[in-house]
Short mmCIF file of C-alpha atoms in Angstrom, two decimals:
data_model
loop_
_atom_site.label_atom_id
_atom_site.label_comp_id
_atom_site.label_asym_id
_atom_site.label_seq_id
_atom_site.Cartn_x
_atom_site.Cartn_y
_atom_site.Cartn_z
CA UNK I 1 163.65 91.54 119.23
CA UNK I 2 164.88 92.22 115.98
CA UNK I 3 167.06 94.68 116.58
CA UNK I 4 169.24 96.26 113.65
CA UNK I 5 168.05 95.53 118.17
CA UNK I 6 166.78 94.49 118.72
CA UNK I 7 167.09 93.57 119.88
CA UNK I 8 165.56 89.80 120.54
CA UNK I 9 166.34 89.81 121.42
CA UNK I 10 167.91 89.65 121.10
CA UNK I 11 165.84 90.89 121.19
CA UNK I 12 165.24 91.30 120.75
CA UNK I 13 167.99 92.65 123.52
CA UNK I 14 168.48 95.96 125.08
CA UNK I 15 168.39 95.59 128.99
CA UNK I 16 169.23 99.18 129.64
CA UNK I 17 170.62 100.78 132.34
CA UNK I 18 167.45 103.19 133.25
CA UNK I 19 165.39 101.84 135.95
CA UNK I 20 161.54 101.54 136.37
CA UNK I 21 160.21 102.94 139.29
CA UNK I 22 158.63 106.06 138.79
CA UNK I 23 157.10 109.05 140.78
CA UNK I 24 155.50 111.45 139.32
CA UNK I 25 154.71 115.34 140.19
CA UNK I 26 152.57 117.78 137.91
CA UNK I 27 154.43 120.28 136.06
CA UNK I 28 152.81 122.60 133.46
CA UNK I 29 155.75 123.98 131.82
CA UNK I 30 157.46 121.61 129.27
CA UNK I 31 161.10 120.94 129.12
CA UNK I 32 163.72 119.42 126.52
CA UNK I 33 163.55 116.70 128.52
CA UNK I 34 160.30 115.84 127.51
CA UNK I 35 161.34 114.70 123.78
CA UNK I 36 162.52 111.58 125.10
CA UNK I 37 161.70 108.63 122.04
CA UNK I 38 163.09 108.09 118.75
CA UNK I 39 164.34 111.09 116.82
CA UNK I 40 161.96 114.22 114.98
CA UNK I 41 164.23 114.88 112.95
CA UNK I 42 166.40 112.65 110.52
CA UNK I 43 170.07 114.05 109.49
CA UNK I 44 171.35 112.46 106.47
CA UNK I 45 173.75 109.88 107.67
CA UNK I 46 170.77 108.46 109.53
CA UNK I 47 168.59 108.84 105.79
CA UNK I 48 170.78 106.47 104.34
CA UNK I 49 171.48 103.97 106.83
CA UNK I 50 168.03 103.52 106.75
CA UNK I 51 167.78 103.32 102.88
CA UNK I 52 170.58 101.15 102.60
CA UNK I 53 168.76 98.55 105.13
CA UNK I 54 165.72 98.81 103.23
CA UNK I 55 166.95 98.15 100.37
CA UNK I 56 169.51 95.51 101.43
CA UNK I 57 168.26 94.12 104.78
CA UNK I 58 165.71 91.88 103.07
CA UNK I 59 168.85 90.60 100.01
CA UNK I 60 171.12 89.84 102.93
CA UNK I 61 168.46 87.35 104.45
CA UNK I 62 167.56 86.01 100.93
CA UNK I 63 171.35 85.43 100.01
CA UNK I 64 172.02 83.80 103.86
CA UNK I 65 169.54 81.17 102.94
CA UNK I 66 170.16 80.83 99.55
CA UNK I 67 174.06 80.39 99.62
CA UNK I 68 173.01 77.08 102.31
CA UNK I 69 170.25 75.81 99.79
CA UNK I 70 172.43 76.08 96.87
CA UNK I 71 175.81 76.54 97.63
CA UNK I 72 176.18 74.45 101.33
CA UNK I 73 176.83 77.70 103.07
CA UNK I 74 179.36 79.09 101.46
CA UNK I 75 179.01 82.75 100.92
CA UNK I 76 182.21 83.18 98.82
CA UNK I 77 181.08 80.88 95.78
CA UNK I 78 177.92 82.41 94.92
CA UNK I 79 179.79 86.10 94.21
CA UNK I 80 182.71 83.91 92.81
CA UNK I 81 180.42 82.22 90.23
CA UNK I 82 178.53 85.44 89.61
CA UNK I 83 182.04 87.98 88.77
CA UNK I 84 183.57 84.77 86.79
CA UNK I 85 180.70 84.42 84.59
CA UNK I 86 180.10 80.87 85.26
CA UNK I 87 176.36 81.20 86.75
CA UNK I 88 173.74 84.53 86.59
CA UNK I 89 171.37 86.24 88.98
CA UNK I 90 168.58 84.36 86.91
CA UNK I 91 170.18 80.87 87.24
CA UNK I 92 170.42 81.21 91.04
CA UNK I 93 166.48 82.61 91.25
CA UNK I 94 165.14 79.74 88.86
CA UNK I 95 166.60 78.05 91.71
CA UNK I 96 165.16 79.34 94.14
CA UNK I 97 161.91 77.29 95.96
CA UNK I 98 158.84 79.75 95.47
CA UNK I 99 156.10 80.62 97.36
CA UNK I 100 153.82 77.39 97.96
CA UNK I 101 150.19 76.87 99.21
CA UNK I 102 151.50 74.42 101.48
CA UNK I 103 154.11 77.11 102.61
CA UNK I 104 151.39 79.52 102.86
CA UNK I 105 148.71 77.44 104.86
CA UNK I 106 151.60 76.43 107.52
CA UNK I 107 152.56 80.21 108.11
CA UNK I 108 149.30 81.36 108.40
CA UNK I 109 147.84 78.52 110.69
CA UNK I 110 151.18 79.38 112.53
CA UNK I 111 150.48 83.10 113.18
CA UNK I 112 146.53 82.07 113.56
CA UNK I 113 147.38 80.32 116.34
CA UNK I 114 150.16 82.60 118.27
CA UNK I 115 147.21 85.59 117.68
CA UNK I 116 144.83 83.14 119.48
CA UNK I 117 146.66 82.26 122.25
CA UNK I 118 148.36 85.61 123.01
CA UNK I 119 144.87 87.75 122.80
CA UNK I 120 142.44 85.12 123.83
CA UNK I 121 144.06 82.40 126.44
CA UNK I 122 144.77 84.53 129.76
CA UNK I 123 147.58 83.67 131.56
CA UNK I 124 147.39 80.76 133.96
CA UNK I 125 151.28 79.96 134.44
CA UNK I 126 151.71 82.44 137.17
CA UNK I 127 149.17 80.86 139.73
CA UNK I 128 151.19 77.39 139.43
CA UNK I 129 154.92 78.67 138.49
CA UNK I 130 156.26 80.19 141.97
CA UNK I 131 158.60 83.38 141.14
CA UNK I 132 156.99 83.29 137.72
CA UNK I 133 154.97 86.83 136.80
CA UNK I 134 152.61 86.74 134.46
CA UNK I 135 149.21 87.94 133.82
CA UNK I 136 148.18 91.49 133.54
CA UNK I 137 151.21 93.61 134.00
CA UNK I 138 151.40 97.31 133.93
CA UNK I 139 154.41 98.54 131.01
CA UNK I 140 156.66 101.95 131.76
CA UNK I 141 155.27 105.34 130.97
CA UNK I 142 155.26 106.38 127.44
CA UNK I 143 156.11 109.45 126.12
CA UNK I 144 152.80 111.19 126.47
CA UNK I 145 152.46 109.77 130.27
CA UNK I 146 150.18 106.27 129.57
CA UNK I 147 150.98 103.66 131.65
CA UNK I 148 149.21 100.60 129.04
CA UNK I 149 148.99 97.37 130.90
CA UNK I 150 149.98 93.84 128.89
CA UNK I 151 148.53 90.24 129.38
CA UNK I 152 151.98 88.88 129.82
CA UNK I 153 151.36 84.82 128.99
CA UNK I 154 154.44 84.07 126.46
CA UNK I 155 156.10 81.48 128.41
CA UNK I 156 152.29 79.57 128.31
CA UNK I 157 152.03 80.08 124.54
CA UNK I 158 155.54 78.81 124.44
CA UNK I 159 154.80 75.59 126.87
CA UNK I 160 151.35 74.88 124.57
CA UNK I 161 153.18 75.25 121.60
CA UNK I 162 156.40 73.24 122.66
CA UNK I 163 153.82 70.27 124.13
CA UNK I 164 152.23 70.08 120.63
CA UNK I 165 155.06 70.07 118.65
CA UNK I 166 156.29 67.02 120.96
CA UNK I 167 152.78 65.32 121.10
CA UNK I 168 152.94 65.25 117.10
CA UNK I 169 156.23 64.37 116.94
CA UNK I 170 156.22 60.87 119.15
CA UNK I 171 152.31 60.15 118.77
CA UNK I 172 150.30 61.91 116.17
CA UNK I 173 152.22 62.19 113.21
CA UNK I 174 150.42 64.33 111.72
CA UNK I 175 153.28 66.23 109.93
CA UNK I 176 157.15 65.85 109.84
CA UNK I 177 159.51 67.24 112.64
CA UNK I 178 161.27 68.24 109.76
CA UNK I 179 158.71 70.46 108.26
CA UNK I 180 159.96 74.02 109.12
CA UNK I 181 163.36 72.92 106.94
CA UNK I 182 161.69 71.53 104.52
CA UNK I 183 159.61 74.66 103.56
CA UNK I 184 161.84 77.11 104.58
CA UNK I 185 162.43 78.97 101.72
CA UNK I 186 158.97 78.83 100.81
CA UNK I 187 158.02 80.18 104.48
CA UNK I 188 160.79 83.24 103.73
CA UNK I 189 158.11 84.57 101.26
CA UNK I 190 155.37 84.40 103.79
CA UNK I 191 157.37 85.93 106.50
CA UNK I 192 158.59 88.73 104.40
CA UNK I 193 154.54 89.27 102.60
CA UNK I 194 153.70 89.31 106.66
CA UNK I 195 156.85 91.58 107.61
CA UNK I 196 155.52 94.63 104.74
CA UNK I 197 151.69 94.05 105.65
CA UNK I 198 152.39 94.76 109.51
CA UNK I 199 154.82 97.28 108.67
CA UNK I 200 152.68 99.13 105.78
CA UNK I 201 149.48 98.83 108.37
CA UNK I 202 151.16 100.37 111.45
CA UNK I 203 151.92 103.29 109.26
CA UNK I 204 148.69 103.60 108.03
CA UNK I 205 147.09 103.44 111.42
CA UNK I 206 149.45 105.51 112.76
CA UNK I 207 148.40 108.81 110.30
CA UNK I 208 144.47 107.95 110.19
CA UNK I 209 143.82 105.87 113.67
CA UNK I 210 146.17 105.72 116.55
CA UNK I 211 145.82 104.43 119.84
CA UNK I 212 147.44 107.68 121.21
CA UNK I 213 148.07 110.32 118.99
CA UNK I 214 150.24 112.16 121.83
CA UNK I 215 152.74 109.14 121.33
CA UNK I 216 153.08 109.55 117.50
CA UNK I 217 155.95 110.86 115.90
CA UNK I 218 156.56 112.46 112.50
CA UNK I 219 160.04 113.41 111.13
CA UNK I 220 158.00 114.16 107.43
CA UNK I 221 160.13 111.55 106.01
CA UNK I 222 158.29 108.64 104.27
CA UNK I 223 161.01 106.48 104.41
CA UNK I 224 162.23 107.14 108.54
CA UNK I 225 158.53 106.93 109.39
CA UNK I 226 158.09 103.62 108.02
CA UNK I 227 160.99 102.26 109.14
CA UNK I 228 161.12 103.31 112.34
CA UNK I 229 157.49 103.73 113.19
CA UNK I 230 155.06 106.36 113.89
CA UNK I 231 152.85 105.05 116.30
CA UNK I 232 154.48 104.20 119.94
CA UNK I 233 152.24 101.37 121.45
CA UNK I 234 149.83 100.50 118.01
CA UNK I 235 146.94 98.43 119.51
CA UNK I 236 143.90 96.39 118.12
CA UNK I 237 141.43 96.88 120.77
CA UNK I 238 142.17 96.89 124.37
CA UNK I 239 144.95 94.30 124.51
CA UNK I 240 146.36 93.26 120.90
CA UNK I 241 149.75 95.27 121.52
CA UNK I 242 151.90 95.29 117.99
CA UNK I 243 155.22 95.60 119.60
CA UNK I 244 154.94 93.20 122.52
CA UNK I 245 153.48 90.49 119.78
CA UNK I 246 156.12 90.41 117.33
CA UNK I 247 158.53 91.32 119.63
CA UNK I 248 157.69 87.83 121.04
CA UNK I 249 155.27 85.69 118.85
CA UNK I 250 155.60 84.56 116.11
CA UNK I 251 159.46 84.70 115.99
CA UNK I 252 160.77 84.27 119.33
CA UNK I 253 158.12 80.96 119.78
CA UNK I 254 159.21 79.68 116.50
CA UNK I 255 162.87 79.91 117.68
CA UNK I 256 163.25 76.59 119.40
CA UNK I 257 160.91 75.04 116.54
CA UNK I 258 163.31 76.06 114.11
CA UNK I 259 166.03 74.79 115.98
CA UNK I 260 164.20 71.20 117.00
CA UNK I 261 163.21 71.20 112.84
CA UNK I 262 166.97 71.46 111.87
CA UNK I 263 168.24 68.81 114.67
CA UNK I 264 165.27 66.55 113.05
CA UNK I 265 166.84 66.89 109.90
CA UNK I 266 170.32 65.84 110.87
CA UNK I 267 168.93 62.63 112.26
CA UNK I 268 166.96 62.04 109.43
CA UNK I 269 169.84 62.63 106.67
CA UNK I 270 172.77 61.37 108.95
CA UNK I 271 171.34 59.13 111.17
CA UNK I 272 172.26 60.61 114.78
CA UNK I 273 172.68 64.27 116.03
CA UNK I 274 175.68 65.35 116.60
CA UNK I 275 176.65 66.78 120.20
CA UNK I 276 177.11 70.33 118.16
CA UNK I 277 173.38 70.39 117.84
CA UNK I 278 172.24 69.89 120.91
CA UNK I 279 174.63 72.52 122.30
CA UNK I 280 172.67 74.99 119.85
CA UNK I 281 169.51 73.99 120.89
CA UNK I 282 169.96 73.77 124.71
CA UNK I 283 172.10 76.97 124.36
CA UNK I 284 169.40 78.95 122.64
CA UNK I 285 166.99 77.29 124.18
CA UNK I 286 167.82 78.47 127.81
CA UNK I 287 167.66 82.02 126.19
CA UNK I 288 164.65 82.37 124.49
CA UNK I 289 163.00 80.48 128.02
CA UNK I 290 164.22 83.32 130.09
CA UNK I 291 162.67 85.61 127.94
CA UNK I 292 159.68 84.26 128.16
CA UNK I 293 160.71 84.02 132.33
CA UNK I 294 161.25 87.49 132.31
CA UNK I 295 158.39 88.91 130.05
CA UNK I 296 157.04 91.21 132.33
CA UNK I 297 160.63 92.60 132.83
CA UNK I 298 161.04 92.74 129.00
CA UNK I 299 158.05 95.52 129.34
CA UNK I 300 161.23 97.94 130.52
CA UNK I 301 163.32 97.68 127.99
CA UNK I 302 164.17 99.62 125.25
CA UNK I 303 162.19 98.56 122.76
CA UNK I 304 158.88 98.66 124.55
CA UNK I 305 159.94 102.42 126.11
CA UNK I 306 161.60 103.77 122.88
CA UNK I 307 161.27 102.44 119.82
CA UNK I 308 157.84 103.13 117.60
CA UNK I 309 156.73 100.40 115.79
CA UNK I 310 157.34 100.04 112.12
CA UNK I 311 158.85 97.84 110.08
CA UNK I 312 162.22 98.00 111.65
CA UNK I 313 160.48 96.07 114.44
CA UNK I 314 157.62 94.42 112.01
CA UNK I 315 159.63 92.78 109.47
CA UNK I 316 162.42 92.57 111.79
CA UNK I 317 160.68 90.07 113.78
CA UNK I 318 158.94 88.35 111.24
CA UNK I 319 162.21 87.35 109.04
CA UNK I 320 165.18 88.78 110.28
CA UNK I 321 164.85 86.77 113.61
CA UNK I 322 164.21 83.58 112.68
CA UNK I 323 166.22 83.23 109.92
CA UNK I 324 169.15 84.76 110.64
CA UNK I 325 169.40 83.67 114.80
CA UNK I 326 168.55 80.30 113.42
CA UNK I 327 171.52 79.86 110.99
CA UNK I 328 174.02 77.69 113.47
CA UNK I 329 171.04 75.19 113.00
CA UNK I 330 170.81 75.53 109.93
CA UNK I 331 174.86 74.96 108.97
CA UNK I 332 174.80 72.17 110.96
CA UNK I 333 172.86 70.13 108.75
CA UNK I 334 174.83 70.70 106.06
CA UNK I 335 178.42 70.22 107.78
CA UNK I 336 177.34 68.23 111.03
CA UNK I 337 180.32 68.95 113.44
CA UNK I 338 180.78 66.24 115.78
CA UNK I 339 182.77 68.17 118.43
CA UNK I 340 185.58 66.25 120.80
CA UNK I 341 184.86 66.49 124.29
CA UNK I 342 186.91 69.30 125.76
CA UNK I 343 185.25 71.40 123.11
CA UNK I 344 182.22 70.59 124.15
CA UNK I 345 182.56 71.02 127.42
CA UNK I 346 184.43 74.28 127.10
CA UNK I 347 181.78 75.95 124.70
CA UNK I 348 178.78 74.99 127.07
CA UNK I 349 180.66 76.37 130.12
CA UNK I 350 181.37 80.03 128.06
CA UNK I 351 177.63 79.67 127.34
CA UNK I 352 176.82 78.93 130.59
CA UNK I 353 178.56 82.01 132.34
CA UNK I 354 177.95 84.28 129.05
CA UNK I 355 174.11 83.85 130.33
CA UNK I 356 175.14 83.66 134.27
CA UNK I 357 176.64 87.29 133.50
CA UNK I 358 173.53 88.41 131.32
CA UNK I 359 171.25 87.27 133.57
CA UNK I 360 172.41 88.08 136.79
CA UNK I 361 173.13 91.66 135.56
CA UNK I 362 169.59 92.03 134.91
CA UNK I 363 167.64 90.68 138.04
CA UNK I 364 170.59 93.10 140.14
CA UNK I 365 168.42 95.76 137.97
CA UNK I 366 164.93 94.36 138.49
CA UNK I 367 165.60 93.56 142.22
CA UNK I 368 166.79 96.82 142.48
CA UNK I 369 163.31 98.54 140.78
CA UNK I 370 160.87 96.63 142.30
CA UNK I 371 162.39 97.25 145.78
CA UNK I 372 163.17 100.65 145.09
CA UNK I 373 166.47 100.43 146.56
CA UNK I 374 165.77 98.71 149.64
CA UNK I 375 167.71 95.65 148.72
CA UNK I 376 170.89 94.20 148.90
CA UNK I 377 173.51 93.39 146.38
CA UNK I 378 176.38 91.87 146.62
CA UNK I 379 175.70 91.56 150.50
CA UNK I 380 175.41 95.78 150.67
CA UNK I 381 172.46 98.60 150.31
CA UNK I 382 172.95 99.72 146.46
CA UNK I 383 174.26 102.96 145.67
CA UNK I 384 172.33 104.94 142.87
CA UNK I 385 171.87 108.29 141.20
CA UNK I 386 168.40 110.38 142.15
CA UNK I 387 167.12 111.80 138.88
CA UNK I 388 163.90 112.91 137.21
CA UNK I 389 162.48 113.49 133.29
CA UNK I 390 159.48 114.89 132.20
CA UNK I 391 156.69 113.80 129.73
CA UNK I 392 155.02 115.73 126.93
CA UNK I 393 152.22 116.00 129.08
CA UNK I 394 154.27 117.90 132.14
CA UNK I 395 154.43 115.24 134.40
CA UNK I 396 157.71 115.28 136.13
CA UNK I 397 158.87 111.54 137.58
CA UNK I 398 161.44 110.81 139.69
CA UNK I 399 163.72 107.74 139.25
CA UNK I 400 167.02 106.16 139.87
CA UNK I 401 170.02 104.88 138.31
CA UNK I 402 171.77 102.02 139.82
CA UNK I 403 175.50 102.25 140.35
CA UNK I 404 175.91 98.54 142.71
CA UNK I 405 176.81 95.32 141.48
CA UNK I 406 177.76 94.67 137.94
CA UNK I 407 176.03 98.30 136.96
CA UNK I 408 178.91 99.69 138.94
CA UNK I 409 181.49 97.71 136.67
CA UNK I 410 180.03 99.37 133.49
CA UNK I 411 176.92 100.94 132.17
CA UNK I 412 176.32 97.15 129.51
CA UNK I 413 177.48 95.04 131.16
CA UNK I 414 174.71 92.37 130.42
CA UNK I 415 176.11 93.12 127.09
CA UNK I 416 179.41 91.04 127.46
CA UNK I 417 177.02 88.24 129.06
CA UNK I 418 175.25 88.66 125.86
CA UNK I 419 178.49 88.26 123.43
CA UNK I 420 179.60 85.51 125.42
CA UNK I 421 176.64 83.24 124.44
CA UNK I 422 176.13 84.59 120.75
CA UNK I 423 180.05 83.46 120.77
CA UNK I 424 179.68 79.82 122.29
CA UNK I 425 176.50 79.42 119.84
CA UNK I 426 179.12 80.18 116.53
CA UNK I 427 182.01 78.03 118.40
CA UNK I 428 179.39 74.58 117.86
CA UNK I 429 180.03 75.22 114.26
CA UNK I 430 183.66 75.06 113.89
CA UNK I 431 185.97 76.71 111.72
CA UNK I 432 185.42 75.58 108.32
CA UNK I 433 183.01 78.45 107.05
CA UNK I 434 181.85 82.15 107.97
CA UNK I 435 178.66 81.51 107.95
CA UNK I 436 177.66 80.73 111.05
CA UNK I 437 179.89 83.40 112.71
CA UNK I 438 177.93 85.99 111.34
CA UNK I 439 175.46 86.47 114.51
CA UNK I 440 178.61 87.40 116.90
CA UNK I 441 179.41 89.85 114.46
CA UNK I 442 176.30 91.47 113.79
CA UNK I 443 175.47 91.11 117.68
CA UNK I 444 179.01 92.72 118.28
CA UNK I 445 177.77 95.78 115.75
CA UNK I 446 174.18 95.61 117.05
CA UNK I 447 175.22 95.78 121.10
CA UNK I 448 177.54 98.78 120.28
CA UNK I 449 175.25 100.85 118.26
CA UNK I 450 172.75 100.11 121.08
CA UNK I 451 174.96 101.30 123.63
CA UNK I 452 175.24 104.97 121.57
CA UNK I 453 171.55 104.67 121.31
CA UNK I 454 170.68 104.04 125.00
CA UNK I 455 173.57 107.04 125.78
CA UNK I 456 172.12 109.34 123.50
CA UNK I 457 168.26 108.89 124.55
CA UNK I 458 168.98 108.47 128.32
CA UNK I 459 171.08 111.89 127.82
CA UNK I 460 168.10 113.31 125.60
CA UNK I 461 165.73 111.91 128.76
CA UNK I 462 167.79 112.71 131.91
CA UNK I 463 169.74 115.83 130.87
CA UNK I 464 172.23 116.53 133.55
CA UNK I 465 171.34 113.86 135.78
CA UNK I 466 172.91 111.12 132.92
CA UNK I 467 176.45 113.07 133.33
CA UNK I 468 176.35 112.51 136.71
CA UNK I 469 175.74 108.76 136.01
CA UNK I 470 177.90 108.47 133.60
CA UNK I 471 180.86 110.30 135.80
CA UNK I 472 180.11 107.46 138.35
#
C-alpha cells in the first residue's frame, strides 16, 4: 500500500473499476490483449521518474522526519539555514539519531512476530466475526492464468497485536507506550536496511528462482526491474506471499501503533491529548480496520493483479508508509492543536462521509462480483458492460464492468471518498505549517496518476471492450 500507490493503501489504495468474476474458455492463439501487467518496455520519461524516486524517494522521508526532530516541522528553515550559510549538511547529520541496537532488536522482534502470525497462526476470526471473510481465499488470475490462494488473517494479526500493545500498556509495563517515538529515527534505518534487503532479494529470486516464471517480466533495465519488480506473486513456500505481506504487515499493523505511540507522547509531554489527536487516530484508525475488513477484497485490486513486486512495493511499505501516513501524529506532538468544537465536529463528519463514499463505492463493486450481477443497487438490477481478455497462456475469460451506482457517476469514484478523508486527517492539524498537508497532496498526485494507470492497463487488458466502458 505504498503506492508512489499504492497504494495503502493507501494502499496501499487502488479499488479499480475492473471486476472479479471470471470465465474462462481455451484459446490457442495469443492476442495483444494478453500483455496485460506492468510495462516491457520502459520509454525515457518513465527511466527517469523512476531514477529520480530512487534517488530522492528515500531523502524526502529522511528530511520529513528530520525537519520535526530538529527543526519542529518546519520544512522552510532547514533549506533557509542551509542557502544562508548559517548551518551545513554535516551539522544537521551529526544530528541525526543513528542506528541503535535497541532500535534494531525492536524492529526485528517487530517483523519476527508479523512473519509468525501471518504464515503460521491460521485464521480463526471468520468462524466468530459474522460477514467477516477470512481464511483461505482464492486471489484473481495472474498474467500467466494462476489463480494462487492467500491465508487472509490480517484483521487477527491486527486484533493480537492491538490486545498486546494495550495489555502492556495498562498492566505489564514492560516498555513505554511511547517507544515507537522515541526510537523513531533510529527505526528509519531499520526500515530502510529492511526496504533494500526485500527489494534486492525479490530481484534476485526473480532471475534465478521464481515462483512462476510465466509471470516474470523483463524490460532489460536494471534500474525499472528493481523498482518495479520482476517477479508477479514472489513466494517462500506455499503461502509466504511478498506482496500481500508488506502490502499489509509490517506497515499497515504498525499504523495505529504509530499513531497510539505519538498520542502517548502528547500526554506524556503536555499532560492531556488534545481532541486533534484522537480525531487522527479514530480517523485512521477506521481505515486501516476496513482494510483489514476487506482483505480478501484487497486480493482484487491493483496491486495484487498488476503490479510486480520490487522495491517500489518493498521499501514502499517498509518506510514510505509508516512514516510518511503517520506524520499528522507526528506534528501534533510538536504543535498540539486543541481544536474548538465546530471544527471538530465538522472535520469528523467530512471524514465520516469521505469513508461512507469510499466504502460504499467499493462493496457496490464487490456485491456486484460476487453475485455476478444478480443484485440490486440502488433498489435496481445493475447495468454493466460484457467483456473478455486473454492470458499469456490463451485462456480467454469473460467479465464485466459495472456501470450502476456510484460506478455510473464516474469510473474513481472511491477516489473522492478517498481525498475526502486524507483531507479531514490534514484539517486536525491546523494551519500553522505545511507539513502535515503533505499526504492530501501527494494522495491528490498519487490517485490521479493511478487513474492514468488503471486507464491505460484496463485499455492494454480489455481492448475495445474499455472504449465501450469508458463511452458509458
Amino acid at each position: 500500500m505504498f503506492s508512489f500507490t499504492q497504494d495503502t493503501m493507501a494502499a496501499h489504495r487502488e479499488k479499480k473499476s475492473e471486476e472479479g468474476n471470471h470465465r474462462s474458455a481455451r484459446n490457442g492463439a495469443h492476442t495483444p490483449q494478453a500483455q496485460w501487467g506492468r510495462a516491457w518496455e520502459v520509454d525515457w520519461f518513465s527511466l527517469a521518474s523512476i531514477l529520480f524516486l530512487l534517488a530522492f524517494a528515500p531523502l524526502i522521508v529522511y528530511y520529513f522526519i528530520m525537519s520535526c526532530d530538529q527543526y519542529q516541522c518546519s520544512l522552510t528553515d532547514p533549506l533557509i539555514n542551509l542557502l544562508m550559510g548559517n548551518k551545513h549538511l554535516s551539522d544537521i547529520w551529526s544530528k541525526t539519531p543513528s542506528l541503535t541496537y535497541t532500535a534494531a532488536g525492536i524492529y526485528t522482534a517487530w517483523v519476527a512476530f508479523q512473519v509468525i502470525l501471518y504464515a503460521f497462526v491460521p485464521d480463526f476470526c471468520h468462524k466468530v466475526l459474522p460477514g467477516y471473510v477470512g481464511g483461505v481465499q482464492e486471489g484473481a488470475v495472474t498474467p500467466a492464468g494462476v489463480v494462487n490462494k492467500y491465508e487472509v488473517n490480517g484483521l487477527q494479526a491486527w486484533i493480537i497485536t492491538h490486545i498486546l500493545w494495550f495489555a502492556n500498556a495498562y498492566y505489564f509495563h514492560y516498555f513505554s507506550p511511547t517507544i515507537i517515538f522515541d526510537n523513531w529515527i533510529p527505526l528509519l534505518w531499520c526500515a530502510n536496511i529492511l526496504g533494500y534487503v526485500v527489494s534486492t532479494f525479490a530481484m534476485i529470486k526473480g532471475y534465478f528462482f521464481p515462483t512462476n516464471a510465466k509471470d516474470c517480466k523483463f524490460t532489460g533495465n536494471f534500474f525499472y526491474d528493481y523498482m518495479m519488480g520482476i517477479e508477479f506473486n514472489p513466494r517462500i513456500g506455499k503461502w509466504f506471499d511478498f506482496k500481500l505481506f508488506f502490502n499489509g504487515r509490517p506497515g499497515i499493523v504498525a499504523w495505529t501503533l504509530i499513531n497510539l505511540s505519538y498520542a502517548a507522547k502528547q500526554q506524556e509531554l503536555y499532560g492531556h491529548i488534545t481532541n486533534s489527536m484522537i480525531l487522527v487516530n479514530v480517523l485512521q484508525g477506521i481505515y486501516v480496520l476496513d482494510y483489514f475488513w476487506n482483505e480478501a477484497w484487497y486480493l482484487k485490486t491493483i496491486d495484487i493483479c498488476h503490479d510486480h513486486f520490487g522495491w517500489y512495493l518493498g521499501w514502499g511499505d517498509c518506510v514510505w508508509l509508516p512514516y510518511l501516513y503517520t506524520l499528522q501524529g507526528l506534528y501534533l506532538v510538536y504543535h498540539p492543536v486543541q481544536l474548538c468544537t465546530a471544527n471538530a465536529v465538522g472535520i469528523l463528519a467530512l471524514g465520516l462521509v469521505g469513508y461512507y463514499i469510499f466504502r460504499m463505492t467499493n462493496h457496490q463493486k464487490d456485491l456486484f462480483r460476487r453475485t455476478n450481477g444478480n443484485c440490486k443497487i440502488w433498489g435496481e438490477k445493475p447495468d454493466y458492460i460484457e467483456c473478455s481478455y486473454m492470458s499469456v497462456d490463451g485462456t480467454k475469460y469473460y467479465s464485466k464492468l459495472l456501470t450502476s451506482g456510484f460506478w455510473g457517476w464516474a469510473r474513481h469514484f472511491n477516489y473522492t471518498g478517498d481525498l475526502m478523508g486524507s483531507l479531514a486527517y490534514c484539517l486536525t492539524c491546523g494551519f500553522e505549517h505545511i507539513l502535515p498537508y503533505f499526504y492530501i497532496i501527494y494522495m491528490t498526485i498519487l490517485l490521479t496518476h493511478r487513474c492514468i494507470r488503471d486507464e491505460h492497463r484496463c485499455y492494454s487488458k480489455y481492448g475495445k471492450d474499455w472504449k465501450r466502458y469508458t463511452a458509458a
